[in-house]
CSV table of C-alpha atoms and ligand atoms in Angstrom, one decimal:
chain,number,residue,atom,x,y,z
A,18,UNK,CA,4.6,17.8,-48.3
A,19,UNK,CA,3.0,16.7,-45.1
A,20,UNK,CA,-0.5,15.5,-45.6
A,21,UNK,CA,-2.8,15.4,-42.7
A,22,UNK,CA,-5.0,12.4,-42.4
A,23,UNK,CA,-8.5,13.6,-42.0
A,24,UNK,CA,-11.7,11.9,-42.4
A,25,UNK,CA,-15.0,13.7,-42.5
A,26,UNK,CA,-16.5,11.4,-39.9
A,27,UNK,CA,-13.8,11.9,-37.4
A,28,UNK,CA,-15.2,13.8,-34.4
A,29,UNK,CA,-13.2,16.7,-33.1
A,30,UNK,CA,-11.0,15.8,-30.1
A,31,UNK,CA,-12.9,15.4,-26.9
A,32,UNK,CA,-12.8,18.1,-24.3
A,33,UNK,CA,-14.5,16.0,-21.7
A,34,UNK,CA,-14.1,12.3,-21.1
A,35,UNK,CA,-16.6,10.5,-18.9
A,36,UNK,CA,-15.1,7.4,-17.3
A,37,UNK,CA,-17.6,4.8,-16.1
A,38,UNK,CA,-16.3,1.8,-14.2
A,39,UNK,CA,-18.7,-1.2,-14.6
A,40,UNK,CA,-19.1,-4.5,-13.0
A,41,UNK,CA,-22.4,-6.4,-13.9
A,42,UNK,CA,-24.2,-3.3,-15.3
A,43,UNK,CA,-25.4,-4.7,-18.7
A,44,UNK,CA,-28.8,-3.4,-18.0
A,45,UNK,CA,-27.8,0.2,-17.4
A,46,UNK,CA,-25.2,1.0,-19.9
A,47,UNK,CA,-27.5,2.0,-22.8
A,48,UNK,CA,-29.5,4.3,-20.6
A,49,UNK,CA,-26.5,5.9,-19.0
A,50,UNK,CA,-25.0,6.6,-22.4
A,51,UNK,CA,-28.2,8.0,-23.7
A,52,UNK,CA,-28.5,10.3,-20.7
A,53,UNK,CA,-24.9,11.5,-20.8
A,54,UNK,CA,-25.3,12.2,-24.5
A,55,UNK,CA,-28.5,14.2,-24.0
A,56,UNK,CA,-27.0,16.2,-21.1
A,57,UNK,CA,-23.8,17.1,-23.0
A,58,UNK,CA,-25.3,18.5,-26.2
A,59,UNK,CA,-22.8,21.1,-27.7
A,60,UNK,CA,-19.8,19.7,-25.8
A,61,UNK,CA,-17.1,17.5,-27.4
A,62,UNK,CA,-17.2,14.4,-25.2
A,63,UNK,CA,-16.2,10.8,-25.1
A,64,UNK,CA,-17.6,8.0,-22.9
A,65,UNK,CA,-15.2,5.3,-21.7
A,66,UNK,CA,-16.6,2.3,-19.9
A,67,UNK,CA,-14.0,0.3,-18.0
A,68,UNK,CA,-15.4,-3.2,-17.4
A,69,UNK,CA,-13.8,-6.0,-15.4
A,70,UNK,CA,-15.0,-8.7,-17.7
A,71,UNK,CA,-18.5,-8.8,-16.2
A,72,UNK,CA,-20.1,-12.2,-16.8
A,73,UNK,CA,-23.4,-10.5,-17.7
A,74,UNK,CA,-21.9,-9.3,-20.9
A,75,UNK,CA,-21.6,-5.6,-20.1
A,76,UNK,CA,-18.6,-5.1,-22.4
A,77,UNK,CA,-20.5,-6.6,-25.3
A,78,UNK,CA,-23.4,-4.2,-24.7
A,79,UNK,CA,-21.0,-1.3,-24.7
A,80,UNK,CA,-19.4,-2.5,-28.0
A,81,UNK,CA,-22.8,-2.6,-29.5
A,82,UNK,CA,-23.4,1.0,-28.4
A,83,UNK,CA,-20.0,2.0,-29.8
A,84,UNK,CA,-21.1,0.7,-33.2
A,85,UNK,CA,-23.8,3.3,-33.1
A,86,UNK,CA,-21.8,6.2,-31.7
A,87,UNK,CA,-18.0,6.4,-32.1
A,88,UNK,CA,-17.6,8.6,-29.0
A,89,UNK,CA,-18.3,5.5,-26.9
A,90,UNK,CA,-15.9,2.7,-26.2
A,91,UNK,CA,-15.0,0.0,-23.6
A,92,UNK,CA,-11.8,-1.1,-21.9
A,93,UNK,CA,-12.3,-4.7,-21.0
A,94,UNK,CA,-9.9,-5.9,-18.3
A,95,UNK,CA,-9.4,-9.6,-17.9
A,96,UNK,CA,-8.6,-11.2,-14.5
A,97,UNK,CA,-8.8,-7.9,-12.7
A,98,UNK,CA,-11.1,-6.3,-10.2
A,99,UNK,CA,-11.4,-2.9,-8.6
A,100,UNK,CA,-13.3,0.3,-8.9
A,101,UNK,CA,-10.4,2.7,-8.3
A,102,UNK,CA,-7.9,1.0,-10.6
A,103,UNK,CA,-10.6,0.8,-13.3
A,104,UNK,CA,-11.1,4.6,-13.0
A,105,UNK,CA,-7.3,5.2,-13.2
A,106,UNK,CA,-7.0,3.2,-16.3
A,107,UNK,CA,-9.9,4.9,-17.9
A,108,UNK,CA,-8.5,8.3,-17.1
A,109,UNK,CA,-5.2,7.4,-18.6
A,110,UNK,CA,-6.8,6.2,-21.8
A,111,UNK,CA,-7.9,9.6,-23.1
A,112,UNK,CA,-6.4,12.8,-24.3
A,113,UNK,CA,-9.3,14.9,-23.1
A,114,UNK,CA,-8.2,17.7,-20.7
A,115,UNK,CA,-11.1,17.2,-18.4
A,116,UNK,CA,-12.2,13.9,-16.9
A,117,UNK,CA,-15.4,13.0,-15.1
A,118,UNK,CA,-15.9,9.8,-13.1
A,119,UNK,CA,-19.4,8.5,-12.7
A,120,UNK,CA,-21.3,5.3,-11.7
A,121,UNK,CA,-23.0,3.3,-14.4
A,122,UNK,CA,-26.1,2.6,-12.3
A,123,UNK,CA,-27.8,6.0,-12.9
A,124,UNK,CA,-27.3,7.0,-9.2
A,125,UNK,CA,-25.2,10.0,-10.1
A,126,UNK,CA,-27.0,13.0,-11.7
A,127,UNK,CA,-25.6,13.4,-15.2
A,128,UNK,CA,-27.4,16.8,-15.5
A,129,UNK,CA,-24.6,18.2,-13.3
A,130,UNK,CA,-21.9,17.5,-15.9
A,131,UNK,CA,-22.2,20.8,-17.9
A,132,UNK,CA,-22.2,22.9,-14.8
A,133,UNK,CA,-19.1,21.0,-13.5
A,134,UNK,CA,-17.3,21.6,-16.8
A,135,UNK,CA,-18.2,25.2,-16.8
A,136,UNK,CA,-16.9,25.7,-13.3
A,137,UNK,CA,-13.6,23.8,-13.8
A,138,UNK,CA,-13.0,25.7,-17.1
A,139,UNK,CA,-13.7,29.2,-15.9
A,140,UNK,CA,-12.6,29.1,-12.2
A,141,UNK,CA,-9.2,27.4,-12.8
A,142,UNK,CA,-10.2,24.6,-10.5
A,143,UNK,CA,-8.5,21.2,-10.2
A,144,UNK,CA,-11.6,19.4,-9.3
A,145,UNK,CA,-15.4,19.7,-9.1
A,146,UNK,CA,-17.1,17.2,-6.8
A,147,UNK,CA,-20.7,16.1,-6.7
A,148,UNK,CA,-21.7,16.1,-3.0
A,149,UNK,CA,-24.6,14.4,-1.3
A,150,UNK,CA,-24.0,16.2,1.9
A,151,UNK,CA,-23.9,19.8,0.8
A,152,UNK,CA,-27.1,21.8,1.4
A,153,UNK,CA,-29.3,20.8,-1.5
A,154,UNK,CA,-27.8,17.3,-1.9
A,155,UNK,CA,-29.3,14.1,-0.7
A,156,UNK,CA,-28.6,10.5,0.1
A,157,UNK,CA,-31.8,9.4,-1.6
A,158,UNK,CA,-33.3,6.2,-0.3
A,159,UNK,CA,-30.4,4.7,1.6
A,160,UNK,CA,-31.3,2.8,4.7
A,161,UNK,CA,-30.1,3.8,8.2
A,162,UNK,CA,-27.2,1.3,8.3
A,163,UNK,CA,-25.8,2.5,4.9
A,164,UNK,CA,-26.2,6.1,5.9
A,165,UNK,CA,-24.4,5.4,9.2
A,166,UNK,CA,-21.5,3.6,7.5
A,167,UNK,CA,-21.1,6.4,5.0
A,168,UNK,CA,-21.2,9.1,7.6
A,169,UNK,CA,-18.5,7.3,9.7
A,170,UNK,CA,-16.2,6.9,6.8
A,171,UNK,CA,-16.7,10.5,5.8
A,172,UNK,CA,-15.7,11.7,9.3
A,173,UNK,CA,-12.5,9.6,9.3
A,174,UNK,CA,-11.6,10.8,5.8
A,175,UNK,CA,-12.2,14.4,6.7
A,176,UNK,CA,-9.8,14.2,9.7
A,177,UNK,CA,-7.1,12.5,7.7
A,178,UNK,CA,-7.3,14.7,4.7
A,179,UNK,CA,-7.7,17.9,6.6
A,180,UNK,CA,-9.7,19.2,3.6
A,181,UNK,CA,-13.0,20.9,3.9
A,182,UNK,CA,-14.7,18.2,1.8
A,183,UNK,CA,-18.3,17.5,2.7
A,184,UNK,CA,-18.4,14.3,0.7
A,185,UNK,CA,-14.9,12.8,0.4
A,186,UNK,CA,-16.4,9.4,-0.4
A,187,UNK,CA,-18.1,10.7,-3.5
A,188,UNK,CA,-17.7,8.6,-6.6
A,189,UNK,CA,-18.9,11.5,-8.8
A,190,UNK,CA,-16.5,14.2,-9.8
A,191,UNK,CA,-14.7,16.0,-12.6
A,192,UNK,CA,-10.9,16.5,-12.6
A,193,UNK,CA,-8.3,18.3,-14.7
A,194,UNK,CA,-6.4,15.6,-16.6
A,195,UNK,CA,-3.0,17.1,-15.8
A,196,UNK,CA,-3.7,16.6,-12.0
A,197,UNK,CA,-4.2,12.9,-12.7
A,198,UNK,CA,-1.0,12.7,-14.8
A,199,UNK,CA,1.0,14.4,-12.0
A,200,UNK,CA,-0.3,12.2,-9.2
A,201,UNK,CA,-1.0,8.9,-10.8
A,202,UNK,CA,2.2,7.2,-9.7
A,203,UNK,CA,1.4,7.9,-6.0
A,204,UNK,CA,-2.1,6.6,-6.1
A,205,UNK,CA,-2.7,3.4,-4.2
A,206,UNK,CA,-5.4,2.3,-6.7
A,207,UNK,CA,-7.0,0.1,-4.1
A,208,UNK,CA,-10.7,-0.2,-3.3
A,209,UNK,CA,-13.5,2.3,-3.9
A,210,UNK,CA,-12.2,5.6,-2.7
A,211,UNK,CA,-10.6,7.1,-5.7
A,212,UNK,CA,-11.3,10.7,-4.7
A,213,UNK,CA,-9.7,10.2,-1.3
A,214,UNK,CA,-6.7,8.6,-3.0
A,215,UNK,CA,-6.3,11.6,-5.3
A,216,UNK,CA,-6.5,14.1,-2.5
A,217,UNK,CA,-3.9,12.4,-0.4
A,218,UNK,CA,-1.6,11.8,-3.3
A,219,UNK,CA,-1.6,15.4,-4.5
A,220,UNK,CA,1.7,17.3,-4.0
A,221,UNK,CA,0.0,20.6,-3.3
A,222,UNK,CA,-3.6,21.3,-2.0
A,223,UNK,CA,-6.1,20.7,-4.7
A,224,UNK,CA,-8.4,23.6,-5.7
A,225,UNK,CA,-11.9,22.3,-5.7
A,226,UNK,CA,-15.6,23.2,-5.5
A,227,UNK,CA,-18.5,21.0,-4.5
A,228,UNK,CA,-21.9,20.9,-6.2
A,229,UNK,CA,-24.9,19.4,-4.4
A,230,UNK,CA,-26.9,16.6,-6.1
A,231,UNK,CA,-29.5,14.0,-5.1
A,232,UNK,CA,-28.1,10.4,-5.1
A,233,UNK,CA,-30.7,8.5,-7.0
A,234,UNK,CA,-31.9,5.0,-6.3
A,235,UNK,CA,-30.3,2.1,-8.2
A,236,UNK,CA,-32.6,0.8,-10.9
A,237,UNK,CA,-30.9,-2.4,-12.0
A,238,UNK,CA,-28.4,-4.9,-10.5
A,239,UNK,CA,-27.0,-4.5,-7.0
A,240,UNK,CA,-24.4,-2.5,-5.2
A,241,UNK,CA,-20.9,-4.0,-5.1
A,242,UNK,CA,-20.0,-2.1,-1.9
A,243,UNK,CA,-19.8,-4.7,0.8
A,244,UNK,CA,-17.8,-5.4,3.9
A,245,UNK,CA,-14.7,-6.2,1.9
A,246,UNK,CA,-14.9,-2.7,0.6
A,247,UNK,CA,-14.8,-1.4,4.2
A,248,UNK,CA,-11.7,-3.5,4.8
A,249,UNK,CA,-10.1,-2.0,1.7
A,250,UNK,CA,-10.9,1.4,3.1
A,251,UNK,CA,-9.1,0.6,6.3
A,252,UNK,CA,-6.1,-0.7,4.4
A,253,UNK,CA,-5.9,2.5,2.4
A,254,UNK,CA,-5.9,4.6,5.6
A,255,UNK,CA,-3.0,2.5,7.0
A,256,UNK,CA,-1.2,2.8,3.7
A,257,UNK,CA,-1.5,6.6,3.8
A,258,UNK,CA,-0.3,6.7,7.4
A,259,UNK,CA,2.8,4.5,7.1
A,260,UNK,CA,3.8,5.6,3.6
A,261,UNK,CA,3.6,4.3,0.1
A,262,UNK,CA,6.8,2.1,0.1
A,263,UNK,CA,5.0,-0.7,2.0
A,264,UNK,CA,2.7,-2.6,-0.5
A,265,UNK,CA,-1.0,-2.5,0.4
A,266,UNK,CA,-1.2,-6.2,0.0
A,267,UNK,CA,1.6,-6.7,2.5
A,268,UNK,CA,-0.3,-4.6,5.1
A,269,UNK,CA,-3.4,-6.8,4.5
A,270,UNK,CA,-1.3,-10.0,4.7
A,271,UNK,CA,0.3,-8.8,8.0
A,272,UNK,CA,-3.0,-7.8,9.6
A,273,UNK,CA,-4.4,-11.2,8.8
A,274,UNK,CA,-1.2,-12.8,10.1
A,275,UNK,CA,-1.7,-10.9,13.4
A,276,UNK,CA,-5.2,-12.3,13.5
A,277,UNK,CA,-3.8,-15.8,12.9
A,278,UNK,CA,-1.7,-15.5,16.1
A,279,UNK,CA,-4.9,-14.9,18.0
A,280,UNK,CA,-6.6,-17.9,16.3
A,281,UNK,CA,-3.5,-20.0,17.2
A,282,UNK,CA,-3.6,-19.0,20.9
A,283,UNK,CA,-7.3,-19.4,21.1
A,284,UNK,CA,-7.2,-23.0,19.7
A,285,UNK,CA,-4.2,-24.0,21.8
A,286,UNK,CA,-5.8,-22.6,25.0
A,287,UNK,CA,-9.1,-24.5,24.3
A,288,UNK,CA,-7.3,-27.8,23.6
A,289,UNK,CA,-5.1,-27.5,26.7
A,290,UNK,CA,-8.3,-27.0,28.8
A,291,UNK,CA,-10.0,-29.9,27.1
A,292,UNK,CA,-7.1,-32.4,27.0
A,293,UNK,CA,-4.7,-31.3,29.7
A,294,UNK,CA,-1.1,-30.1,29.5
A,295,UNK,CA,0.1,-33.5,28.2
A,296,UNK,CA,-1.4,-32.5,24.8
A,297,UNK,CA,0.8,-29.4,24.3
A,298,UNK,CA,2.7,-30.7,21.2
A,299,UNK,CA,-0.5,-31.9,19.5
A,300,UNK,CA,-2.3,-28.7,20.5
A,301,UNK,CA,0.5,-26.5,19.1
A,302,UNK,CA,0.6,-28.4,15.8
A,303,UNK,CA,-3.2,-28.3,15.4
A,304,UNK,CA,-3.4,-24.7,16.4
A,305,UNK,CA,-0.7,-23.9,13.8
A,306,UNK,CA,-2.6,-25.8,11.1
A,307,UNK,CA,-5.9,-24.1,11.9
A,308,UNK,CA,-4.3,-20.6,12.1
A,309,UNK,CA,-2.7,-21.2,8.7
A,310,UNK,CA,-6.0,-22.4,7.2
A,311,UNK,CA,-7.9,-19.4,8.5
A,312,UNK,CA,-5.1,-17.1,7.3
A,313,UNK,CA,-5.3,-18.7,3.9
A,314,UNK,CA,-9.1,-18.3,3.6
A,315,UNK,CA,-9.0,-14.7,4.8
A,316,UNK,CA,-6.2,-13.8,2.5
A,317,UNK,CA,-8.1,-15.5,-0.4
A,318,UNK,CA,-11.2,-13.5,0.5
A,319,UNK,CA,-9.6,-10.1,1.1
A,320,UNK,CA,-6.0,-9.7,0.2
A,321,UNK,CA,-6.4,-11.5,-3.1
A,322,UNK,CA,-10.0,-10.6,-3.7
A,323,UNK,CA,-9.2,-9.9,-7.3
A,324,UNK,CA,-7.4,-13.3,-7.8
A,325,UNK,CA,-9.7,-15.4,-5.6
A,326,UNK,CA,-9.1,-19.1,-5.8
A,327,UNK,CA,-12.1,-21.4,-6.1
A,328,UNK,CA,-12.9,-25.1,-6.4
A,329,UNK,CA,-9.9,-27.3,-7.1
A,330,UNK,CA,-7.6,-24.3,-7.1
A,331,UNK,CA,-8.7,-23.6,-3.6
A,332,UNK,CA,-7.3,-27.0,-2.4
A,333,UNK,CA,-4.1,-26.6,-4.4
A,334,UNK,CA,-3.7,-23.1,-3.0
A,335,UNK,CA,-4.3,-24.2,0.6
A,336,UNK,CA,-1.7,-27.0,0.3
A,337,UNK,CA,0.9,-24.6,-1.2
A,338,UNK,CA,0.1,-22.0,1.5
A,339,UNK,CA,0.6,-24.4,4.4
A,340,UNK,CA,3.8,-25.7,2.8
A,341,UNK,CA,5.2,-22.2,2.2
A,342,UNK,CA,4.2,-21.0,5.7
A,343,UNK,CA,5.7,-24.0,7.4
A,344,UNK,CA,9.0,-23.2,5.7
A,345,UNK,CA,8.5,-19.6,6.8
A,346,UNK,CA,8.1,-20.7,10.4
A,347,UNK,CA,11.4,-22.7,10.1
A,348,UNK,CA,13.2,-19.6,8.7
A,349,UNK,CA,11.6,-17.5,11.5
A,350,UNK,CA,12.9,-19.8,14.2
A,351,UNK,CA,16.3,-20.3,12.6
A,352,UNK,CA,17.0,-16.6,12.2
A,353,UNK,CA,15.7,-15.6,15.6
A,354,UNK,CA,17.7,-18.4,17.2
A,355,UNK,CA,20.9,-17.4,15.3
A,356,UNK,CA,20.6,-13.8,16.3
A,357,UNK,CA,19.9,-14.7,19.9
A,358,UNK,CA,22.7,-17.3,20.2
A,359,UNK,CA,25.4,-16.0,17.9
A,360,UNK,CA,25.1,-12.3,17.9
A,361,UNK,CA,23.8,-11.9,21.4
A,362,UNK,CA,20.9,-9.7,20.3
A,363,UNK,CA,18.1,-9.3,22.9
A,364,UNK,CA,15.3,-11.8,22.9
A,365,UNK,CA,12.7,-9.3,21.6
A,366,UNK,CA,14.9,-8.0,18.8
A,367,UNK,CA,15.7,-11.6,17.7
A,368,UNK,CA,12.1,-12.7,17.9
A,369,UNK,CA,10.8,-9.6,15.9
A,370,UNK,CA,13.6,-10.1,13.2
A,371,UNK,CA,12.5,-13.7,12.9
A,372,UNK,CA,8.9,-12.8,12.6
A,373,UNK,CA,9.6,-10.1,10.0
A,374,UNK,CA,11.7,-12.5,7.8
A,375,UNK,CA,9.0,-15.2,8.1
A,376,UNK,CA,6.3,-12.7,7.2
A,377,UNK,CA,8.1,-11.3,4.1
A,378,UNK,CA,8.9,-14.9,3.0
A,379,UNK,CA,5.3,-16.0,3.4
A,380,UNK,CA,4.0,-13.0,1.6
A,381,UNK,CA,6.4,-13.0,-1.3
A,382,UNK,CA,6.4,-16.8,-1.9
A,383,UNK,CA,2.6,-17.3,-1.6
A,384,UNK,CA,2.0,-14.3,-3.9
A,385,UNK,CA,3.8,-16.3,-6.6
A,386,UNK,CA,2.9,-19.9,-5.8
A,387,UNK,CA,-0.4,-19.8,-4.1
A,388,UNK,CA,-2.2,-16.9,-5.9
A,389,UNK,CA,0.1,-16.8,-9.0
A,390,UNK,CA,0.0,-13.1,-8.9
A,391,UNK,CA,1.3,-11.5,-12.1
A,392,UNK,CA,3.9,-8.8,-11.6
A,393,UNK,CA,1.8,-5.8,-10.9
A,394,UNK,CA,2.7,-2.8,-8.7
A,395,UNK,CA,-0.9,-2.6,-7.4
B,10,GDD,N1,-14.6,-2.0,-13.3
B,10,GDD,C1,-15.1,-2.2,-12.1
B,10,GDD,N2,-14.6,-3.1,-11.3
B,10,GDD,N3,-16.2,-1.5,-11.8
B,10,GDD,C2,-16.8,-1.7,-10.6
B,10,GDD,C3,-16.2,-2.6,-9.6
B,10,GDD,C4,-15.1,-3.4,-10.0
B,10,GDD,O1,-14.5,-4.2,-9.3
B,10,GDD,N4,-17.0,-2.6,-8.5
B,10,GDD,C5,-18.0,-1.7,-8.7
B,10,GDD,N5,-17.9,-1.1,-10.0
B,10,GDD,C6,-18.7,-0.1,-10.6
B,10,GDD,C7,-20.2,-0.4,-10.6
B,10,GDD,O2,-20.6,-1.2,-11.7
B,10,GDD,C8,-20.8,1.0,-10.6
B,10,GDD,O3,-20.9,1.5,-11.9
B,10,GDD,C9,-19.8,1.8,-9.8
B,10,GDD,O4,-18.5,1.1,-9.8
B,10,GDD,C10,-20.2,2.0,-8.3
B,10,GDD,O5,-20.4,0.8,-7.7
B,10,GDD,P1,-21.8,0.5,-6.9
B,10,GDD,O6,-21.8,-0.9,-6.5
B,10,GDD,O7,-23.0,1.1,-7.5
B,10,GDD,O8,-21.4,1.4,-5.6
B,10,GDD,P2,-22.4,2.1,-4.6
B,10,GDD,O9,-23.5,2.8,-5.3
B,10,GDD,O10,-22.8,1.1,-3.6
B,10,GDD,O11,-21.4,3.2,-3.9
B,10,GDD,C11,-21.4,4.5,-4.3
B,10,GDD,O12,-21.2,5.3,-3.2
B,10,GDD,C12,-19.9,5.3,-2.6
B,10,GDD,C13,-19.8,6.2,-1.5
B,10,GDD,O13,-20.4,5.7,-0.3
B,10,GDD,C14,-20.4,4.8,-5.4
B,10,GDD,O14,-20.7,6.1,-5.9
B,10,GDD,C15,-19.0,4.9,-4.9
B,10,GDD,O15,-18.1,5.4,-5.9
B,10,GDD,C16,-18.9,5.7,-3.7
B,10,GDD,O16,-17.6,5.7,-3.2
B,11,MN,MN1,-24.2,2.7,-7.1
């Protein structure tokens, strides 16, 4: 006889899971949980916070809440950062058929959740999105600069997606879990723009509706959306344009490498003007060192934002970066020269092949030795 294990306290399986990514939101989590709970009376829900090991003890606070209410829990990620990847992991950690993503800072209107659920259930939609731009929605108290930035990104995204979304940057939406399961392997998982990511990864056009809401002011803590997030947005667009087989980090590494060439030429030009043509060898060496250093610092800030080196590690990282890239330069010249001399390839083809080999070498080896990146597809 098969006995089913049942406990009287076990809640019925959740129909709706609310995923809340958090970084430094200790002050808000209790209030957001309370509000979600009040808004969802009569619905079987669960609340999953995905916290990137916030130093302010956000995860601890959520664990304390979970002791009061078993529908609440936390996924605490160590050594990781990223809003989109946190949402993805939260969405995969539940069996609920409907998933909502919402900010922890009370800026999103939880009162919208029951209506979203009702719509997605009855209209057979894939997604319901909270929109700040639809008639009736509002950006709240954002300043001019932030409004301008958001509008610009919205325009670009609309052109790229060719979907009639009024707010493709929205971080507030509800989605059918099966859509996530179908597309998850094609998501880039980078940056803030999870919705954009979902739309461009979908195999067939997603059926969606938008609901207007008023974006509330942040009560505690600060926004984590800074210029590095805009950079991530740019990377995601390039990633979508050239195809998923080129890793996002390699795109970032190459863009910064291109910038390094400009730094190099700028330094060399200045030194030649200052010291005269006799200083070419010295100038070339110094320019290379400075270009490598600026590349290292930029990659540390942007490409490896989530694994950023600090203090003594920064010095060790810089040394290893310069060493690896110097070997990369040797390989670059060696291969280009071989192709040019031995196989009689044209100068441009030879040079580009050398650059490509050097870039891939630098990227792959510094990932392991400089940033000690664990094996991770994202
Ligand atoms: N786990 C995790 N890891 N959570 C993060 C991270 C991270 O690296 N960075 C931010 N978060 C969490 C925050 O704690 C918050 O709950 C939510 O993600 C949104 O971050 P905010 O810092 O509040 O973003 P915002 O209010 O400036 O940006 C809002 O508008 C954007 C559109 O312009 C958000 O709604 C975004 O989702 C939205 O794209
Ligand atoms: Mn916010």
